GROMACS .gro file of C-alpha atoms in nm:
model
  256
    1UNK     CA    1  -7.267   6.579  -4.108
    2UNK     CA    2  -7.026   6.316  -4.212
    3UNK     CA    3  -6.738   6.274  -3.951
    4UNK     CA    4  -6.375   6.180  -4.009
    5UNK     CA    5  -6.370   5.821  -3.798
    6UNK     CA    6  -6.083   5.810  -3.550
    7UNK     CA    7  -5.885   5.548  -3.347
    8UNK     CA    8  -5.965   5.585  -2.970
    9UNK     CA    9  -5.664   5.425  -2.883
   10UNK     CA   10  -5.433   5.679  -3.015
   11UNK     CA   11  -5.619   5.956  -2.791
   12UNK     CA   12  -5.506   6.091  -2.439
   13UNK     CA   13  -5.892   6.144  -2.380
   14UNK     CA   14  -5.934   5.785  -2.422
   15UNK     CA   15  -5.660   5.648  -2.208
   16UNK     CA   16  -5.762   5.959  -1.940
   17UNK     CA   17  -6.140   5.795  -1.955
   18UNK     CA   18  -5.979   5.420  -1.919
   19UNK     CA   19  -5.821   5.464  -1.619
   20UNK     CA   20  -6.100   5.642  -1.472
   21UNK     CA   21  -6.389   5.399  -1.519
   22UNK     CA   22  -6.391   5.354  -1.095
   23UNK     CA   23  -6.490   5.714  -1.093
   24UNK     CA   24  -6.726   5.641  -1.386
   25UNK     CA   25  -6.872   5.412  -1.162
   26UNK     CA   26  -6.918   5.586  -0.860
   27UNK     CA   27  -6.950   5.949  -1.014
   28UNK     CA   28  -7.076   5.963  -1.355
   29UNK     CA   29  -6.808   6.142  -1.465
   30UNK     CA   30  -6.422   6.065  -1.642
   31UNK     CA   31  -6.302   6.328  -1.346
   32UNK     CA   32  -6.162   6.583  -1.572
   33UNK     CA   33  -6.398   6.826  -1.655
   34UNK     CA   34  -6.471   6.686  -1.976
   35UNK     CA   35  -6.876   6.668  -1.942
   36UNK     CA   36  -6.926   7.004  -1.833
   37UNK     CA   37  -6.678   7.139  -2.112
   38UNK     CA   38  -6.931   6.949  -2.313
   39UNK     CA   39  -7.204   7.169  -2.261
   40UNK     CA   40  -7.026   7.504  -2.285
   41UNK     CA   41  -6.926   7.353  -2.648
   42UNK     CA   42  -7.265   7.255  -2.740
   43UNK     CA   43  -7.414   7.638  -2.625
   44UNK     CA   44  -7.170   7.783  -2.807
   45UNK     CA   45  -7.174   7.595  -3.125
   46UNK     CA   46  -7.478   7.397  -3.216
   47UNK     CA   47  -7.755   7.600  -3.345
   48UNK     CA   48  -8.024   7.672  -3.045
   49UNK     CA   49  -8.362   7.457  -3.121
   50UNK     CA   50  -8.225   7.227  -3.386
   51UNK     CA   51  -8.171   6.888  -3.247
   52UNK     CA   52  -7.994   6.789  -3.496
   53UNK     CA   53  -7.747   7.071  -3.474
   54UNK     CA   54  -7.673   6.981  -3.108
   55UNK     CA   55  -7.620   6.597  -3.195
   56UNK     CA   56  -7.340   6.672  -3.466
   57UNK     CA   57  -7.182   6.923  -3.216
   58UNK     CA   58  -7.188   6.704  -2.946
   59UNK     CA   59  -7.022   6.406  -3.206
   60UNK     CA   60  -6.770   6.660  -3.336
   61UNK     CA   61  -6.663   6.748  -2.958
   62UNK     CA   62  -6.640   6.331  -2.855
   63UNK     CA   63  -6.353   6.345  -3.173
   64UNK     CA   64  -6.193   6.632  -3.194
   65UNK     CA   65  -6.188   6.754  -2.877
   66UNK     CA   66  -6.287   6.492  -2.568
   67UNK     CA   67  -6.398   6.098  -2.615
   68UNK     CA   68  -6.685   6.076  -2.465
   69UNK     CA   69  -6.880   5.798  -2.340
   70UNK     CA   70  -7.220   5.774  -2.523
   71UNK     CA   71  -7.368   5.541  -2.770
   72UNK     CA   72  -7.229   5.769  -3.091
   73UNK     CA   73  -7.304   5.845  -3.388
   74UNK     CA   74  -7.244   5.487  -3.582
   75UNK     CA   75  -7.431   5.299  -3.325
   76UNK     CA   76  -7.670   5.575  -3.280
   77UNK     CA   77  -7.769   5.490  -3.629
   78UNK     CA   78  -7.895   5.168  -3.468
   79UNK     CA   79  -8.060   5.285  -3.201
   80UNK     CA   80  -8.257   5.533  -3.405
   81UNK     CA   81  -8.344   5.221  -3.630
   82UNK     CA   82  -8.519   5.063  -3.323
   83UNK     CA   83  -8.692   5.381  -3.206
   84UNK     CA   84  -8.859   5.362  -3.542
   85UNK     CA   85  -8.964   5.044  -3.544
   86UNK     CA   86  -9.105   5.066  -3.186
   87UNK     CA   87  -9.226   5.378  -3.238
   88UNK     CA   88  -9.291   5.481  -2.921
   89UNK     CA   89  -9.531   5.658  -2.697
   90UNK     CA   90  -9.279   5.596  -2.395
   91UNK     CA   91  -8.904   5.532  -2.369
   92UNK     CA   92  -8.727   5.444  -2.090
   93UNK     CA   93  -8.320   5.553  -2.087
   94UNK     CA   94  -8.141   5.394  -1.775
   95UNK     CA   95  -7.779   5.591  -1.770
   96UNK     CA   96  -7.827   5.984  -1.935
   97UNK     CA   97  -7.430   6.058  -1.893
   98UNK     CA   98  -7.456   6.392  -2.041
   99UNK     CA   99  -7.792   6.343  -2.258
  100UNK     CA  100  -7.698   6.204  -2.599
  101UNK     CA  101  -7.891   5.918  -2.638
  102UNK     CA  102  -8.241   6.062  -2.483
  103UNK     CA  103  -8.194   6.306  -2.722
  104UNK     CA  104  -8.145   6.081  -3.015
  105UNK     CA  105  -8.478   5.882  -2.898
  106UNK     CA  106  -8.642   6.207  -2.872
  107UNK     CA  107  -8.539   6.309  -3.225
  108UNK     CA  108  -8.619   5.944  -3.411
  109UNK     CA  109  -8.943   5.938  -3.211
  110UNK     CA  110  -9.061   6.343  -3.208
  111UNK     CA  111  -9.381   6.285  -3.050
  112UNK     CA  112  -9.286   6.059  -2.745
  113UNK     CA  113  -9.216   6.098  -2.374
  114UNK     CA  114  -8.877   6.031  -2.297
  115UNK     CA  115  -8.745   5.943  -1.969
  116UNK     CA  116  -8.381   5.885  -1.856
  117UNK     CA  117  -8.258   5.820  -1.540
  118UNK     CA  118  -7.927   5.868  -1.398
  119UNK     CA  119  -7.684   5.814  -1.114
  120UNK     CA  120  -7.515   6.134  -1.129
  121UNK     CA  121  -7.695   6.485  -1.068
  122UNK     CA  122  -7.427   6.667  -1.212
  123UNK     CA  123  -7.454   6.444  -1.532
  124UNK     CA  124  -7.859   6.559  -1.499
  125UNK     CA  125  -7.771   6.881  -1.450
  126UNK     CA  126  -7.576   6.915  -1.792
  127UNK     CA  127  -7.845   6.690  -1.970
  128UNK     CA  128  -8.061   6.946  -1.859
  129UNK     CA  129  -7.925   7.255  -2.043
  130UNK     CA  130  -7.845   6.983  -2.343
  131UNK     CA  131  -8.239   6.948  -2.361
  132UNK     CA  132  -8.316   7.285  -2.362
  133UNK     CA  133  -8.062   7.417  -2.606
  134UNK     CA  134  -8.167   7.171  -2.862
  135UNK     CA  135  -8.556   7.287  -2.813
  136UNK     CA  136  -8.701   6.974  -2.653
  137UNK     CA  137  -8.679   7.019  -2.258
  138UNK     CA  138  -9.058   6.966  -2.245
  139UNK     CA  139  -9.055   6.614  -2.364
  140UNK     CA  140  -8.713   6.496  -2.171
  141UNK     CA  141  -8.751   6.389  -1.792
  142UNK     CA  142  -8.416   6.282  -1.622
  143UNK     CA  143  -8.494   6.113  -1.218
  144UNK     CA  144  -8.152   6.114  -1.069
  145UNK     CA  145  -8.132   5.763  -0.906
  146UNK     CA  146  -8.068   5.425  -0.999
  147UNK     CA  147  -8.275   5.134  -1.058
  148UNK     CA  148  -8.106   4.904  -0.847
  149UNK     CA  149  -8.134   5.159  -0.541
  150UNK     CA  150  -8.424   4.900  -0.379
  151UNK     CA  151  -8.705   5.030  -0.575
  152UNK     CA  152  -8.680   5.384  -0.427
  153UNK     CA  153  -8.627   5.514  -0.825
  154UNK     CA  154  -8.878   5.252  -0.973
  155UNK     CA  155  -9.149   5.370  -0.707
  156UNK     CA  156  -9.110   5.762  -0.792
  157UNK     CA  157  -9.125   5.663  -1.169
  158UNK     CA  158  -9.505   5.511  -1.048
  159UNK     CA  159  -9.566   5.787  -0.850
  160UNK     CA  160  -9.497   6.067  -0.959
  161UNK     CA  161  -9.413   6.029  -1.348
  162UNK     CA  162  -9.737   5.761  -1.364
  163UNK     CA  163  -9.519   5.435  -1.513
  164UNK     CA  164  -9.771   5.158  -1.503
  165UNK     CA  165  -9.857   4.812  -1.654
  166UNK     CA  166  -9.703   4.798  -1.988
  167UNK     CA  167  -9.636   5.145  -2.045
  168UNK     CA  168  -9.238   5.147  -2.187
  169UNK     CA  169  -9.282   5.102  -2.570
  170UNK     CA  170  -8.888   5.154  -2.563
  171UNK     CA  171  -8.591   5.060  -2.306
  172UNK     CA  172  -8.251   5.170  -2.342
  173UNK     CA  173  -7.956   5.015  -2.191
  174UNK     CA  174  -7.633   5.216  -2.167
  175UNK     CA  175  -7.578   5.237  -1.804
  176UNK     CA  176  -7.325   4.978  -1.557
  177UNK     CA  177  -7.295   4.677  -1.733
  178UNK     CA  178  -7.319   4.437  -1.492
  179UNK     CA  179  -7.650   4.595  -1.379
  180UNK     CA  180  -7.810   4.540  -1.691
  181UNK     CA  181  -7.987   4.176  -1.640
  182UNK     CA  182  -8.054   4.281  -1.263
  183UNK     CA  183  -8.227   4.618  -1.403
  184UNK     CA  184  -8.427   4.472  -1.680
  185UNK     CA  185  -8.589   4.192  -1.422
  186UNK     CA  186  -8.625   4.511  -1.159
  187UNK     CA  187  -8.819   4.649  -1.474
  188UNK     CA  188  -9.023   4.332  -1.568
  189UNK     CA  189  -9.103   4.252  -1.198
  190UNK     CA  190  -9.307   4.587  -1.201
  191UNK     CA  191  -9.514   4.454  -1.509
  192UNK     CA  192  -9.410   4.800  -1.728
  193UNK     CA  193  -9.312   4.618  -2.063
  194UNK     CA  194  -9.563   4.540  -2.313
  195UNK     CA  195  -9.537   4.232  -2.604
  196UNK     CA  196  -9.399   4.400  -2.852
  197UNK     CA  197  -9.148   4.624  -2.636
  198UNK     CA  198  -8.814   4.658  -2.765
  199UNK     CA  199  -8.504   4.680  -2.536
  200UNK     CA  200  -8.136   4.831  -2.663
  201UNK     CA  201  -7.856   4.742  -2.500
  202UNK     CA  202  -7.506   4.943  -2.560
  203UNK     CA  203  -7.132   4.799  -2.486
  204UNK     CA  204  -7.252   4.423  -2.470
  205UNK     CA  205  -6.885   4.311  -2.619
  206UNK     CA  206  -6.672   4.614  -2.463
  207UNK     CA  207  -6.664   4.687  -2.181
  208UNK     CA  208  -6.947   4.391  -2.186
  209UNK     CA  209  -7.251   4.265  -2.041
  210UNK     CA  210  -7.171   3.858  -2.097
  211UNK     CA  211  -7.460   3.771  -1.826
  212UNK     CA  212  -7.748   3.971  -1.978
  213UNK     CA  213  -7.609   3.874  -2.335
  214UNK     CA  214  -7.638   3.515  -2.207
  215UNK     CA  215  -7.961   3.545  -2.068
  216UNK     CA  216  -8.110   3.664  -2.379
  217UNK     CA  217  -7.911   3.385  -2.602
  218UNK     CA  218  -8.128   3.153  -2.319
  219UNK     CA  219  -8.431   3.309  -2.385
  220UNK     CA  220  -8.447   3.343  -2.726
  221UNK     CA  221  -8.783   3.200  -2.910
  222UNK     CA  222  -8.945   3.221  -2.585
  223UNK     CA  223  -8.898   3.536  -2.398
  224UNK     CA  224  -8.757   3.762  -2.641
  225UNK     CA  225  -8.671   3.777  -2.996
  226UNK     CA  226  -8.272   3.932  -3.015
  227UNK     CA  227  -8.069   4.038  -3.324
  228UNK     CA  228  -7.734   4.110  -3.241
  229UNK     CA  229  -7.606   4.394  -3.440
  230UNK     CA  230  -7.230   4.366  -3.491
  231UNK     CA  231  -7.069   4.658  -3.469
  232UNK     CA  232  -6.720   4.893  -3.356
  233UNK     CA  233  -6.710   5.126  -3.018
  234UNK     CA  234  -6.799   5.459  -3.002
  235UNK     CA  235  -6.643   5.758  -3.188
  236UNK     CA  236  -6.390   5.467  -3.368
  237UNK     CA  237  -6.382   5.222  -3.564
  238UNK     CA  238  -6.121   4.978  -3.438
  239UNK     CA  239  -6.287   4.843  -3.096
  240UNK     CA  240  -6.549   4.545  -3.204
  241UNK     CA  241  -6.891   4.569  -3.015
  242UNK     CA  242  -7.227   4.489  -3.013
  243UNK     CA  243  -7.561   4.635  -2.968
  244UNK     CA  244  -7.885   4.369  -2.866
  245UNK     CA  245  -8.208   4.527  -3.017
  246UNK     CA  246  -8.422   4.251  -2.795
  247UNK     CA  247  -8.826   4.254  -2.861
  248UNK     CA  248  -9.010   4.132  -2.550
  249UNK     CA  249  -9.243   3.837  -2.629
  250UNK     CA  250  -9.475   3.900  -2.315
  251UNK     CA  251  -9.359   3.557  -2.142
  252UNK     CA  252  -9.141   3.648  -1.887
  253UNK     CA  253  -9.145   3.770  -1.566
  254UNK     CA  254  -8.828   3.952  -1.346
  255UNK     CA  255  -8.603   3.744  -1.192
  256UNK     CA  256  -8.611   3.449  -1.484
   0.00000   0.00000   0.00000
């Protein structure tokens, strides 16, 4: 489905979400209902088992109803470019909000085991019944935590989902910002990347990640190979951004 592009700035949702991003932060959630109004859209309009059904419903709700803070369908097109090319076996989300982008790597990637873990049970929750609506619950795992919780999450992704040495084939960043360099060396420290793993990163230009963009600019040639894909914000195509599609050269180790 081909969707009229809007400007986020000339939205109430968007200026309601802008002022909100402490409760972002410390909920999940914009504050005013928006996510689980989501979900109630999606069940009633997207057609039950058809992924792609429930991704066009849930882009058609972010513009014409609430803005909503997922990766979208232009830079979605990206991501699903570097699902392809990693093809994966495993993927690794770190931030589900209400379920978007798991579901996107899910759909580019249809035999894969997705996992996605998030801060927020009630963003979980709604993930959940995202999952299931579009037909692929059984291949979706969301652990409600946070990687930088002192390795609580990281150790029940060992124990009980079975996360080992180089077992993520794909990582996806579209979490807090500022927690994405910490994360990724919380990640590498456990040994779970692979040469050859690639890592997405969402919102590196707005609302930004300048340390872990740095990092990689550092470590480019010798760590990791980065393309930076210039590109506009979610659901608009005013606010410049940029996606990292990063592929891990097996040299470093957390913390570098």
């Amino acid at each position: 489905m081909k969707l009229k592009q809007r400007v986020p700035l000339l939205r109430w949702s968007f200026w309601r979400m802008a002022v909100s991003m402490k409760n972002i932060t410390t909920t999940g959630q914009v504050g005013d209902g928006r996510e689980a109004a989501l979900v109630e859209y999606v069940l009633a309009n997207a057609r039950k088992g058809e992924v792609g059904s429930v991704l066009d419903t849930i882009d058609r709700f972010a513009y014409d109803e609430s803005f909503l803070i997922n990766v979208g369908d232009r830079k979605g097109e990206l991501l699903d470019a570097a699902v392809r090319r990693a093809n994966p076996k495993l993927a690794l989300e770190l931030g589900t909000y209400c379920g978007y982008g798991a579901l996107r790597i899910a759909a580019a990637a249809p035999t894969a085991r997705v996992y996605s873990v998030e801060l927020a049970a009630a963003n979980a929750g709604n993930a959940r019944r995202i999952w299931e609506h579009a037909g692929v619950a059984d291949r979706i795992t969301c652990v409600v935590g946070t990687v930088g919780d002192g390795g609580k999450t990281l150790d029940t992704l060992a124990a009980e989902q079975g996360f080992g040495s180089g077992c993520i084939d794909l990582l996806f960043l579209d979490h807090d910002k500022n927690a994405y360099l910490s994360d990724l060396h919380s990640v590498l420290s456990r040994g779970w990347l692979r040469k050859g793993t690639i890592v997405v990163a969402d919102n590196v230009k707005v609302p930004g990640a300048p340390e872990y963009r740095a990092y990689m600019r550092q470590q480019q040639g010798r760590a990791w190979r980065t393309v930076e894909h210039n590109t506009r914000g979610e659901y608009g195509t005013i606010i410049p951004d940029l996606v990292l599609e990063s592929v891990y050269l097996g040299e470093a180790v957390g913390g570098e």
